[in-house]
Amino acid sequence: MESSTNPALVFIRIFLALIFMGFVYIIWPYISSVIIMLIFAFLFTTIMLKGTDYLERKIRNRGLSVLIMTGAVTSVIIIFISGFASGFMDQVRDFSTQLNQEQTVARMNNTIQNFSASLPDFIQETLPQNRNFADTLKSNIGGLVETLLSFAGAIGSFIFTTIMVIIFTIILLHEYHHFKRSLAGFFPNRYFEVGLRLMYNMEKQISNYLHGQLLAAGSVAVLSIIGLLILNFMGANLTLVVFIGIIAGLANLIPLVGPFVGMIPAILIAFMNNLGSDAALAHVIFGVIPSPFYVLDIVVMFIIVQQIDNNFITPMLVGESVGLHPMMVMIALLIGGTLLGPLGMLFAVPAAGILKVVIQEIMFVSKNAHLL
Amino acid sequence: MENAFWTNVFSRWNTSDNETVLTLKQVPVFHGFTNRDYREIEKLIHERNYKPGETVFKRNAPGEGMYVILTGNVEIFMEDLSGNKNTLAELTNGEFFGELSLLDDDIRSATAIATDHSKLLGFFRPDLFSLLERNPELGNKILLNLAKVIGTRLRKTNELLTETQQR
């Protein structure tokens, strides 16, 4: 006990810690991508662990269970991404072709002018005069198609990262229980059982949180698809409904900001599909509020889905799995967003949850130090 | 001279029991299992080394699992309020302790200290629960053996109680 309070020893420990932090700071640019790959692999491992364990129970072979599980999940992700990408590209291409037709351009300019003329004077004054809306849009869409095609260049690095994440996930899933045991091997005898407790609690916390979030995301996706189909029934003319629903569900994984991100593809597609339609432009919601291209309908639908999710689904599925105060969630999101952008926001809440477990365990240990 | 490469390649063919499996076979909690079962349990076992006088766990500390002595000696004791030591057991190779913690997360009822350089095998509750999820057949075999151990101990306690009452 005395050795830990020795000032010289404390000074040496602080000095070593600073050297270590400096070393990490220097090598960070070289290792950051690998660390992010490992974090993703760890997340996928946590998500797939229960399924793999279940399969292992049925077929009595860990290696085969891991291959079946990763193969199935990878196939679903590939089918989803390729399906959505080709569907969305077709949509953008059709829209671009449509814009090149003179008749559509004239009609669109006409409807836009009619719409702006119907707006109150004070709004009209803020709009630019003598504009050719269709030409501006045409140049922007041309740019969008080029941007989408330029993504092909980045696909090489994306494929490499994806393959590495899959390989790491397969290794982690196969050796998960062995890795856990090896990690426990580093705990000194005195803190061994406490260390094991901390490790298992953290594992449980992360697993519960991720499974709860995924179930909530799935529910949001299903509710969004139902909502979008209802809007279609009302004449919204939305396509790629299943994909939009799944994207909304996945965006929901990022608290607070995600739901708004989920609306964007739906609004874009509503805009592309209904441009040039007088009925869509003149559409009103609740009989009074103008909602051109069903934009407001989509926003209202997503707000309803969010309310159902926030008040019924998430409390039921995720519940107190992380048990953080909403204020702490917001602070964690801000810090995560500032440090790592959207990726940081995705990891912020589980990271704060882990930190909470660690603090709880440290407090427990410090209270029961006489028992160690 | 033995070639390390071929030794590694054919290491899986070597089916002779190692020290850990031989020790586990002596423990009633792990009796009557197949070689495959022992290999599975071996993956969950934590091997720990203790110096003489080092504490394995203290009384009233939360318990996480049981220990089997691979080599060495362990003393189990309780201290009363005035610090007098009451030794409950002195255990050696192949013997086990702390098995009740596999079933509940209650506190330890006594202190365990290594009295010699000791190598212990730890088997912990979360690993047992994880095994029950992945391989319920093997997990249940362990639970059944554990129940038998506790049942035998309860019967002995009852006999002792009866003897004491008769005196």
Coordinates of C-alpha atoms in Angstrom, one line a residue:
Chain A
M1 CA 0.0 0.0 0.0
E2 CA 2.9 2.3 1.0
S3 CA 4.7 1.9 -2.4
S4 CA 1.7 3.3 -4.3
T5 CA 1.8 6.6 -2.3
N6 CA 5.6 7.0 -2.6
P7 CA 6.0 10.5 -4.4
A8 CA 9.0 9.3 -6.5
L9 CA 7.0 6.3 -7.7
V10 CA 4.0 8.5 -8.5
F11 CA 6.3 10.9 -10.4
I12 CA 7.8 8.0 -12.4
R13 CA 4.3 6.6 -13.2
I14 CA 3.1 10.0 -14.4
F15 CA 6.2 10.5 -16.4
L16 CA 5.8 7.0 -18.1
A17 CA 2.1 7.7 -18.7
L18 CA 3.0 11.0 -20.5
I19 CA 5.7 9.3 -22.6
F20 CA 3.1 6.6 -23.5
M21 CA 0.5 9.3 -24.5
G22 CA 3.1 11.2 -26.5
F23 CA 4.0 7.9 -28.3
V24 CA 0.4 7.2 -29.1
Y25 CA 0.0 10.8 -30.4
I26 CA 2.9 10.4 -32.8
I27 CA 1.9 7.0 -34.1
W28 CA -1.9 7.7 -34.2
P29 CA -2.0 8.8 -37.9
Y30 CA -0.5 5.4 -38.8
I31 CA -2.7 3.3 -36.6
S32 CA -6.0 5.2 -36.5
S33 CA -7.5 3.3 -39.5
V34 CA -6.6 -0.1 -38.1
I35 CA -8.1 1.0 -34.7
I36 CA -11.3 2.1 -36.4
M37 CA -11.4 -1.3 -38.3
L38 CA -11.0 -3.1 -35.0
I39 CA -13.7 -1.1 -33.3
F40 CA -16.1 -2.0 -36.1
A41 CA -15.0 -5.6 -36.0
F42 CA -15.6 -5.6 -32.2
L43 CA -19.1 -4.1 -32.7
F44 CA -20.0 -6.7 -35.4
T45 CA -18.6 -9.4 -33.1
T46 CA -20.7 -8.2 -30.2
I47 CA -23.8 -8.1 -32.4
M48 CA -23.2 -11.6 -34.0
L49 CA -21.9 -13.3 -30.9
K50 CA -25.2 -14.6 -29.6
G51 CA -26.2 -15.9 -33.0
T52 CA -22.8 -17.6 -33.4
D53 CA -23.1 -19.2 -30.0
Y54 CA -26.6 -20.4 -30.8
L55 CA -25.4 -21.9 -34.1
E56 CA -22.5 -23.5 -32.3
R57 CA -25.0 -25.1 -29.9
K58 CA -26.9 -26.6 -32.9
I59 CA -24.1 -27.7 -35.2
R60 CA -21.3 -28.2 -32.6
N61 CA -18.6 -26.5 -34.7
R62 CA -17.4 -23.0 -33.8
G63 CA -15.5 -22.4 -37.1
L64 CA -18.5 -23.4 -39.2
S65 CA -20.9 -21.3 -37.1
V66 CA -18.6 -18.3 -37.5
L67 CA -18.4 -18.7 -41.3
I68 CA -22.2 -19.2 -41.7
M69 CA -23.0 -16.2 -39.5
T70 CA -20.5 -13.8 -41.1
G71 CA -21.4 -15.1 -44.6
A72 CA -25.1 -14.5 -44.0
V73 CA -24.6 -11.0 -42.5
T74 CA -22.1 -9.9 -45.2
S75 CA -24.5 -11.2 -48.0
V76 CA -27.4 -9.2 -46.5
I77 CA -25.3 -6.0 -46.3
I78 CA -24.0 -6.5 -49.9
I79 CA -27.5 -7.1 -51.3
F80 CA -28.8 -4.1 -49.4
I81 CA -26.0 -1.7 -50.5
S82 CA -25.9 -2.9 -54.1
G83 CA -29.7 -2.9 -54.4
F84 CA -30.1 0.6 -52.9
A85 CA -27.1 2.0 -54.9
S86 CA -28.4 0.7 -58.3
G87 CA -32.0 1.8 -57.5
F88 CA -30.9 5.3 -56.4
M89 CA -28.6 5.6 -59.4
D90 CA -31.4 4.6 -61.8
Q91 CA -33.6 7.1 -60.1
V92 CA -31.1 9.9 -60.5
R93 CA -30.4 9.0 -64.1
D94 CA -34.1 9.0 -65.0
F95 CA -34.5 12.3 -63.3
S96 CA -31.5 13.7 -65.2
T97 CA -33.0 12.5 -68.5
Q98 CA -36.3 13.9 -67.7
L99 CA -34.7 17.3 -66.9
N100 CA -33.1 17.3 -70.4
Q101 CA -36.5 17.3 -72.1
E102 CA -37.6 20.8 -73.1
Q103 CA -41.3 20.1 -72.4
T104 CA -40.5 19.1 -68.8
V105 CA -38.3 22.1 -68.3
A106 CA -40.9 24.5 -69.5
R107 CA -43.6 22.8 -67.4
M108 CA -41.4 22.8 -64.3
N109 CA -40.5 26.5 -64.6
N110 CA -44.2 27.2 -65.0
T111 CA -45.3 25.2 -62.0
I112 CA -42.5 26.8 -59.9
Q113 CA -43.6 30.3 -60.9
N114 CA -47.2 29.4 -60.2
F115 CA -46.2 28.1 -56.8
S116 CA -44.1 31.2 -55.9
A117 CA -46.9 33.4 -57.1
S118 CA -49.3 31.7 -54.7
L119 CA -46.9 32.5 -51.8
P120 CA -47.5 35.5 -49.6
D121 CA -45.8 38.8 -50.7
F122 CA -43.2 38.9 -47.9
I123 CA -41.9 35.4 -48.9
Q124 CA -41.9 36.3 -52.6
E125 CA -39.7 39.3 -51.9
T126 CA -37.0 37.1 -50.4
L127 CA -36.9 34.8 -53.5
P128 CA -34.4 35.7 -56.4
Q129 CA -36.1 37.2 -59.4
N130 CA -35.9 36.1 -63.1
R131 CA -34.5 32.7 -62.1
N132 CA -34.5 29.6 -64.3
F133 CA -35.1 26.9 -61.7
A134 CA -34.8 24.0 -64.1
D135 CA -31.4 25.0 -65.5
T136 CA -30.0 25.5 -62.1
L137 CA -31.3 22.1 -61.0
K138 CA -30.1 20.5 -64.3
S139 CA -26.5 21.6 -63.7
N140 CA -26.7 20.5 -60.0
I141 CA -28.1 17.1 -61.0
G142 CA -25.3 16.7 -63.6
G143 CA -22.9 17.4 -60.8
L144 CA -24.6 14.9 -58.5
V145 CA -24.3 12.1 -61.1
E146 CA -20.6 13.0 -61.6
T147 CA -20.1 13.0 -57.8
L148 CA -21.9 9.6 -57.5
L149 CA -19.7 8.1 -60.3
S150 CA -16.6 9.6 -58.7
F151 CA -17.4 7.4 -55.6
A152 CA -16.3 4.5 -57.7
G153 CA -12.7 5.7 -57.1
A154 CA -13.2 5.5 -53.3
I155 CA -14.8 2.1 -53.7
G156 CA -11.3 0.4 -53.8
S157 CA -10.4 1.6 -50.4
F158 CA -13.9 0.9 -49.0
I159 CA -13.7 -2.7 -50.3
F160 CA -10.2 -3.1 -48.7
T161 CA -11.5 -1.7 -45.3
T162 CA -14.7 -3.9 -45.5
I163 CA -12.6 -7.1 -46.2
M164 CA -10.3 -6.3 -43.3
V165 CA -13.3 -5.7 -41.0
I166 CA -14.8 -9.0 -42.1
I167 CA -11.5 -10.8 -41.5
F168 CA -11.1 -9.2 -38.0
T169 CA -14.7 -10.1 -37.2
I170 CA -14.2 -13.7 -38.2
I171 CA -11.0 -14.0 -36.0
L172 CA -12.6 -12.2 -33.1
L173 CA -15.8 -14.3 -33.3
H174 CA -13.8 -17.6 -33.5
E175 CA -11.4 -16.7 -30.7
Y176 CA -13.7 -14.5 -28.6
H177 CA -13.8 -16.6 -25.5
H178 CA -10.1 -17.3 -25.8
F179 CA -9.3 -13.6 -26.2
K180 CA -11.4 -12.8 -23.1
R181 CA -9.4 -15.4 -21.1
S182 CA -6.1 -14.0 -22.4
L183 CA -7.1 -10.5 -21.4
A184 CA -8.0 -11.7 -17.9
G185 CA -4.5 -13.1 -17.7
F186 CA -3.1 -9.6 -17.4
F187 CA -5.0 -8.8 -14.2
P188 CA -2.8 -9.1 -11.1
N189 CA -4.0 -11.7 -8.6
R190 CA -5.2 -9.1 -6.1
Y191 CA -7.6 -7.6 -8.7
F192 CA -8.3 -10.7 -10.6
E193 CA -11.9 -11.4 -9.6
V194 CA -12.7 -7.7 -9.6
G195 CA -11.2 -7.4 -13.1
L196 CA -13.2 -10.4 -14.3
R197 CA -16.4 -8.8 -12.9
L198 CA -15.6 -5.5 -14.6
M199 CA -14.9 -7.2 -17.9
Y200 CA -18.1 -9.3 -17.8
N201 CA -20.2 -6.3 -16.8
M202 CA -18.8 -4.2 -19.6
E203 CA -19.4 -7.0 -22.1
K204 CA -23.0 -7.3 -20.8
Q205 CA -23.6 -3.6 -21.0
I206 CA -22.3 -3.2 -24.6
S207 CA -24.1 -6.3 -25.8
N208 CA -27.5 -5.3 -24.2
Y209 CA -27.1 -1.8 -25.6
L210 CA -26.3 -2.9 -29.1
H211 CA -29.0 -5.5 -29.3
G212 CA -31.6 -3.1 -27.9
Q213 CA -30.5 -0.4 -30.4
L214 CA -30.6 -2.8 -33.3
L215 CA -34.1 -4.0 -32.3
A216 CA -35.3 -0.4 -32.0
A217 CA -33.7 0.4 -35.4
G218 CA -35.5 -2.5 -36.9
S219 CA -38.8 -1.3 -35.4
V220 CA -38.2 2.2 -36.7
A221 CA -37.4 0.8 -40.2
V222 CA -40.7 -1.2 -40.2
L223 CA -42.7 1.7 -38.9
S224 CA -41.1 4.0 -41.5
I225 CA -41.9 1.6 -44.3
I226 CA -45.5 1.4 -43.2
G227 CA -45.7 5.2 -42.9
L228 CA -44.2 5.7 -46.4
L229 CA -46.6 3.1 -47.9
I230 CA -49.5 5.1 -46.3
L231 CA -48.1 8.3 -47.9
N232 CA -47.9 6.4 -51.2
F233 CA -51.6 5.4 -50.7
M234 CA -52.3 9.2 -50.4
G235 CA -50.5 9.8 -53.7
A236 CA -46.9 10.7 -52.6
N237 CA -45.4 8.5 -55.4
L238 CA -42.4 7.3 -53.4
T239 CA -40.1 4.6 -54.7
L240 CA -37.3 2.6 -52.9
V241 CA -39.6 2.5 -49.8
V242 CA -37.9 -0.5 -48.2
F243 CA -34.5 1.0 -48.6
I244 CA -35.6 4.4 -47.2
G245 CA -37.1 2.7 -44.2
I246 CA -34.0 0.7 -43.5
I247 CA -31.8 3.8 -43.8
A248 CA -34.1 5.7 -41.4
G249 CA -33.8 2.7 -39.0
L250 CA -30.0 2.7 -39.2
A251 CA -29.8 6.5 -38.9
N252 CA -31.8 6.1 -35.7
L253 CA -28.7 4.5 -34.2
I254 CA -27.3 8.0 -33.8
P255 CA -29.4 9.6 -31.0
L256 CA -31.0 13.0 -31.5
V257 CA -29.4 13.8 -35.0
G258 CA -30.1 10.4 -36.7
P259 CA -33.9 10.8 -37.1
F260 CA -33.5 14.0 -39.1
V261 CA -30.8 12.3 -41.3
G262 CA -33.3 9.5 -41.9
M263 CA -35.8 11.9 -43.6
I264 CA -33.3 13.2 -46.2
P265 CA -33.5 10.2 -48.7
A266 CA -37.3 10.2 -48.5
I267 CA -37.5 13.9 -49.2
L268 CA -35.0 13.7 -52.1
I269 CA -36.9 10.8 -53.7
A270 CA -40.3 12.6 -53.2
F271 CA -38.8 15.6 -54.9
M272 CA -37.4 13.7 -57.8
N273 CA -40.5 11.6 -58.4
N274 CA -43.0 14.5 -58.2
L275 CA -41.1 17.3 -59.9
G276 CA -43.3 18.6 -62.7
S277 CA -46.5 17.4 -61.1
D278 CA -48.9 20.2 -60.4
A279 CA -50.9 18.1 -58.0
A280 CA -47.8 17.3 -55.9
L281 CA -46.8 21.0 -55.9
A282 CA -50.2 22.2 -54.8
H283 CA -50.5 19.5 -52.2
V284 CA -51.7 20.7 -48.8
I285 CA -51.6 18.9 -45.5
F286 CA -54.5 18.9 -43.0
G287 CA -56.4 20.8 -45.7
V288 CA -54.7 24.1 -45.0
I289 CA -50.9 23.9 -44.7
P290 CA -49.1 23.8 -48.1
S291 CA -46.8 20.8 -48.4
P292 CA -45.2 20.9 -51.9
F293 CA -43.8 17.5 -53.0
Y294 CA -45.3 15.9 -49.8
V295 CA -42.2 17.2 -47.9
L296 CA -44.2 18.2 -44.8
D297 CA -46.2 14.9 -44.9
I298 CA -42.9 13.1 -44.8
V299 CA -41.5 15.2 -42.0
V300 CA -44.8 14.7 -40.0
M301 CA -44.7 10.9 -40.7
F302 CA -41.1 10.6 -39.4
I303 CA -41.9 12.8 -36.3
I304 CA -44.8 10.4 -35.6
V305 CA -42.5 7.4 -36.0
Q306 CA -39.9 9.0 -33.7
Q307 CA -42.5 9.7 -31.1
I308 CA -43.7 6.0 -31.2
D309 CA -40.0 5.0 -31.0
N310 CA -39.0 7.3 -28.2
N311 CA -42.1 6.7 -26.0
F312 CA -42.8 3.1 -26.6
I313 CA -40.3 1.0 -28.5
T314 CA -36.9 2.3 -27.2
P315 CA -38.0 2.3 -23.5
M316 CA -39.3 -1.2 -24.0
L317 CA -36.3 -2.7 -25.9
V318 CA -33.3 -0.6 -24.8
G319 CA -34.8 0.5 -21.5
E320 CA -32.2 1.2 -18.9
S321 CA -29.5 -0.8 -20.7
V322 CA -27.1 2.2 -20.5
G323 CA -29.1 4.2 -18.0
L324 CA -27.5 7.5 -18.8
H325 CA -29.2 10.8 -18.0
P326 CA -30.5 12.6 -21.3
M327 CA -28.1 15.5 -20.4
M328 CA -25.2 13.1 -20.3
V329 CA -26.3 11.6 -23.7
M330 CA -26.3 15.0 -25.2
I331 CA -22.8 15.9 -23.8
A332 CA -21.5 12.5 -25.0
L333 CA -22.9 13.1 -28.4
L334 CA -21.3 16.6 -28.6
I335 CA -17.9 15.3 -27.6
G336 CA -18.1 12.3 -29.9
G337 CA -19.3 14.5 -32.8
T338 CA -16.5 17.0 -32.2
L339 CA -13.8 14.3 -32.0
L340 CA -14.8 11.9 -34.7
G341 CA -17.8 13.4 -36.6
P342 CA -20.8 11.1 -37.3
L343 CA -18.8 8.0 -36.4
G344 CA -18.0 9.6 -33.0
M345 CA -21.8 10.2 -32.5
L346 CA -22.5 6.6 -33.2
F347 CA -20.0 5.4 -30.6
A348 CA -20.6 8.2 -28.1
V349 CA -23.4 6.7 -26.1
P350 CA -22.0 3.1 -25.8
A351 CA -18.6 4.6 -24.9
A352 CA -20.3 6.8 -22.2
G353 CA -22.1 3.6 -21.0
I354 CA -18.8 1.7 -20.7
L355 CA -17.2 4.7 -18.8
K356 CA -20.2 4.6 -16.4
V357 CA -19.7 0.9 -15.7
V358 CA -15.9 1.5 -15.2
I359 CA -16.6 4.3 -12.8
Q360 CA -19.2 2.3 -10.9
E361 CA -16.8 -0.7 -10.6
I362 CA -13.9 1.6 -9.4
M363 CA -16.3 3.1 -6.8
F364 CA -17.3 -0.4 -5.7
V365 CA -13.6 -1.5 -5.5
S366 CA -12.6 1.7 -3.6
K367 CA -15.5 1.1 -1.1
N368 CA -14.4 -2.6 -0.6
A369 CA -10.6 -2.1 -0.9
H370 CA -10.2 -3.8 2.5
L371 CA -11.5 -7.0 0.9
L372 CA -8.9 -7.2 -1.9
Chain B
M1 CA 16.0 -33.4 -33.0
E2 CA 12.3 -32.7 -33.0
N3 CA 11.1 -30.3 -35.8
A4 CA 9.0 -27.5 -34.2
F5 CA 7.0 -27.0 -37.4
W6 CA 5.7 -30.6 -37.7
T7 CA 5.2 -30.7 -33.9
N8 CA 2.8 -27.7 -34.3
V9 CA 1.1 -29.1 -37.4
F10 CA 0.3 -32.4 -35.6
S11 CA -0.3 -30.9 -32.2
R12 CA -4.0 -31.5 -32.5
W13 CA -3.3 -35.2 -33.1
N14 CA -1.7 -35.4 -29.7
T15 CA -4.6 -36.7 -27.6
S16 CA -2.7 -37.4 -24.4
D17 CA -4.1 -35.5 -21.4
N18 CA -2.1 -32.5 -20.2
E19 CA -1.6 -31.5 -16.6
T20 CA -4.8 -29.4 -16.5
V21 CA -7.0 -32.1 -17.9
L22 CA -5.5 -34.7 -15.6
T23 CA -6.2 -32.4 -12.6
L24 CA -9.8 -31.6 -13.7
K25 CA -10.5 -35.3 -14.0
Q26 CA -9.9 -35.7 -10.2
V27 CA -12.4 -32.9 -9.4
P28 CA -16.0 -34.3 -8.7
V29 CA -17.5 -31.2 -10.4
F30 CA -15.8 -32.3 -13.7
H31 CA -16.3 -36.1 -13.3
G32 CA -17.4 -38.4 -16.1
F33 CA -16.8 -36.1 -19.1
T34 CA -15.6 -37.0 -22.6
N35 CA -12.1 -35.8 -23.8
R36 CA -13.9 -33.3 -26.1
D37 CA -15.8 -32.0 -23.0
Y38 CA -12.5 -31.6 -21.1
R39 CA -11.0 -29.7 -24.1
E40 CA -14.0 -27.4 -24.0
I41 CA -13.7 -26.8 -20.3
E42 CA -9.9 -26.2 -20.6
K43 CA -10.7 -23.2 -22.9
L44 CA -12.6 -21.6 -20.0
I45 CA -10.2 -22.3 -17.3
H46 CA -7.9 -19.4 -16.0
E47 CA -4.5 -20.5 -14.8
R48 CA -3.1 -18.4 -12.0
N49 CA 0.2 -18.5 -10.1
Y50 CA 0.4 -17.5 -6.4
K51 CA 3.3 -16.8 -4.1
P52 CA 3.4 -18.2 -0.5
G53 CA 1.2 -16.0 1.7
E54 CA -0.6 -14.4 -1.2
T55 CA -4.4 -14.1 -0.8
V56 CA -6.6 -15.9 -3.3
F57 CA -9.7 -14.2 -1.9
K58 CA -10.8 -12.6 1.3
R59 CA -13.8 -13.4 3.5
N60 CA -16.9 -11.2 2.6
A61 CA -15.5 -10.3 -0.8
P62 CA -17.9 -10.9 -3.7
G63 CA -17.2 -14.4 -5.1
E64 CA -17.0 -15.1 -8.8
G65 CA -16.2 -18.8 -9.0
M66 CA -14.2 -21.8 -7.9
Y67 CA -10.6 -22.8 -7.8
V68 CA -8.8 -26.1 -8.3
I69 CA -5.3 -26.6 -7.0
L70 CA -3.0 -27.8 -9.8
T71 CA 0.1 -27.6 -7.7
G72 CA 0.8 -26.2 -4.2
N73 CA -1.2 -25.7 -1.0
V74 CA -4.0 -23.4 0.0
E75 CA -5.3 -22.7 3.5
I76 CA -8.9 -21.8 4.1
F77 CA -9.6 -20.0 7.3
M78 CA -11.9 -17.6 9.2
E79 CA -10.8 -14.9 11.7
D80 CA -13.0 -13.9 14.7
L81 CA -13.4 -10.3 15.8
S82 CA -10.3 -10.5 18.0
G83 CA -8.2 -11.7 15.0
N84 CA -7.9 -15.4 16.1
K85 CA -7.4 -17.6 13.1
N86 CA -9.6 -20.7 12.8
T87 CA -8.3 -23.0 10.0
L88 CA -11.2 -24.7 8.2
A89 CA -9.1 -26.7 5.7
E90 CA -5.6 -27.2 4.2
L91 CA -6.0 -28.2 0.6
T92 CA -3.4 -29.6 -1.8
N93 CA -3.0 -30.9 -5.4
G94 CA -6.3 -31.8 -7.1
E95 CA -8.6 -30.3 -4.4
F96 CA -11.0 -27.5 -5.0
F97 CA -12.7 -24.6 -3.1
G98 CA -15.1 -21.7 -3.6
E99 CA -17.5 -23.8 -5.7
L100 CA -20.6 -22.3 -4.1
S101 CA -19.8 -19.0 -5.9
L102 CA -20.5 -20.8 -9.2
L103 CA -24.2 -20.8 -8.3
D104 CA -24.8 -17.4 -6.6
D105 CA -23.0 -14.0 -6.3
D106 CA -23.0 -14.1 -2.6
I107 CA -19.9 -13.0 -0.6
R108 CA -17.1 -15.4 0.3
S109 CA -17.6 -17.2 3.6
A110 CA -13.9 -17.7 4.4
T111 CA -10.5 -16.4 3.4
A112 CA -8.1 -18.5 1.1
I113 CA -4.4 -18.0 1.2
A114 CA -1.6 -19.9 -0.8
T115 CA 0.8 -21.3 1.7
D116 CA 3.3 -22.4 -0.9
H117 CA 4.1 -21.5 -4.5
S118 CA 0.8 -22.6 -6.0
K119 CA -0.7 -22.9 -9.5
L120 CA -4.5 -22.7 -9.3
L121 CA -7.2 -23.2 -12.0
G122 CA -10.1 -20.8 -11.8
F123 CA -13.5 -21.6 -13.2
F124 CA -15.9 -18.6 -13.0
R125 CA -19.7 -18.1 -13.0
P126 CA -20.0 -16.0 -16.2
D127 CA -18.0 -18.6 -18.1
L128 CA -20.4 -21.3 -16.8
F129 CA -23.4 -19.2 -17.9
S130 CA -21.7 -18.7 -21.3
L131 CA -21.1 -22.5 -21.6
L132 CA -24.8 -23.1 -20.7
E133 CA -25.7 -20.9 -23.6
R134 CA -23.3 -22.5 -26.1
N135 CA -23.2 -26.1 -25.0
P136 CA -26.1 -26.7 -22.6
E137 CA -25.4 -30.4 -22.5
L138 CA -22.0 -29.9 -21.0
G139 CA -23.1 -26.9 -18.8
N140 CA -25.9 -29.1 -17.4
K141 CA -23.4 -31.9 -16.7
I142 CA -21.3 -29.5 -14.6
L143 CA -24.4 -28.2 -12.8
L144 CA -25.6 -31.8 -12.0
N145 CA -22.1 -32.7 -10.6
L146 CA -22.1 -29.5 -8.6
A147 CA -25.6 -30.4 -7.2
K148 CA -24.1 -33.9 -6.3
V149 CA -21.2 -32.3 -4.5
I150 CA -23.5 -30.0 -2.5
G151 CA -25.9 -32.8 -1.9
T152 CA -23.1 -35.0 -0.5
R153 CA -21.9 -32.2 1.7
L154 CA -25.4 -31.5 3.0
R155 CA -25.9 -35.2 3.8
K156 CA -22.6 -35.2 5.8
T157 CA -23.6 -32.0 7.6
N158 CA -27.0 -33.6 8.5
E159 CA -25.1 -36.7 9.8
L160 CA -22.8 -34.5 11.9
L161 CA -25.8 -32.5 13.2
T162 CA -27.6 -35.8 14.2
E163 CA -24.5 -37.1 15.9
T164 CA -24.0 -33.8 17.8
Q165 CA -27.7 -33.8 18.9
Q166 CA -27.5 -37.5 20.0
R167 CA -24.5 -36.7 22.3

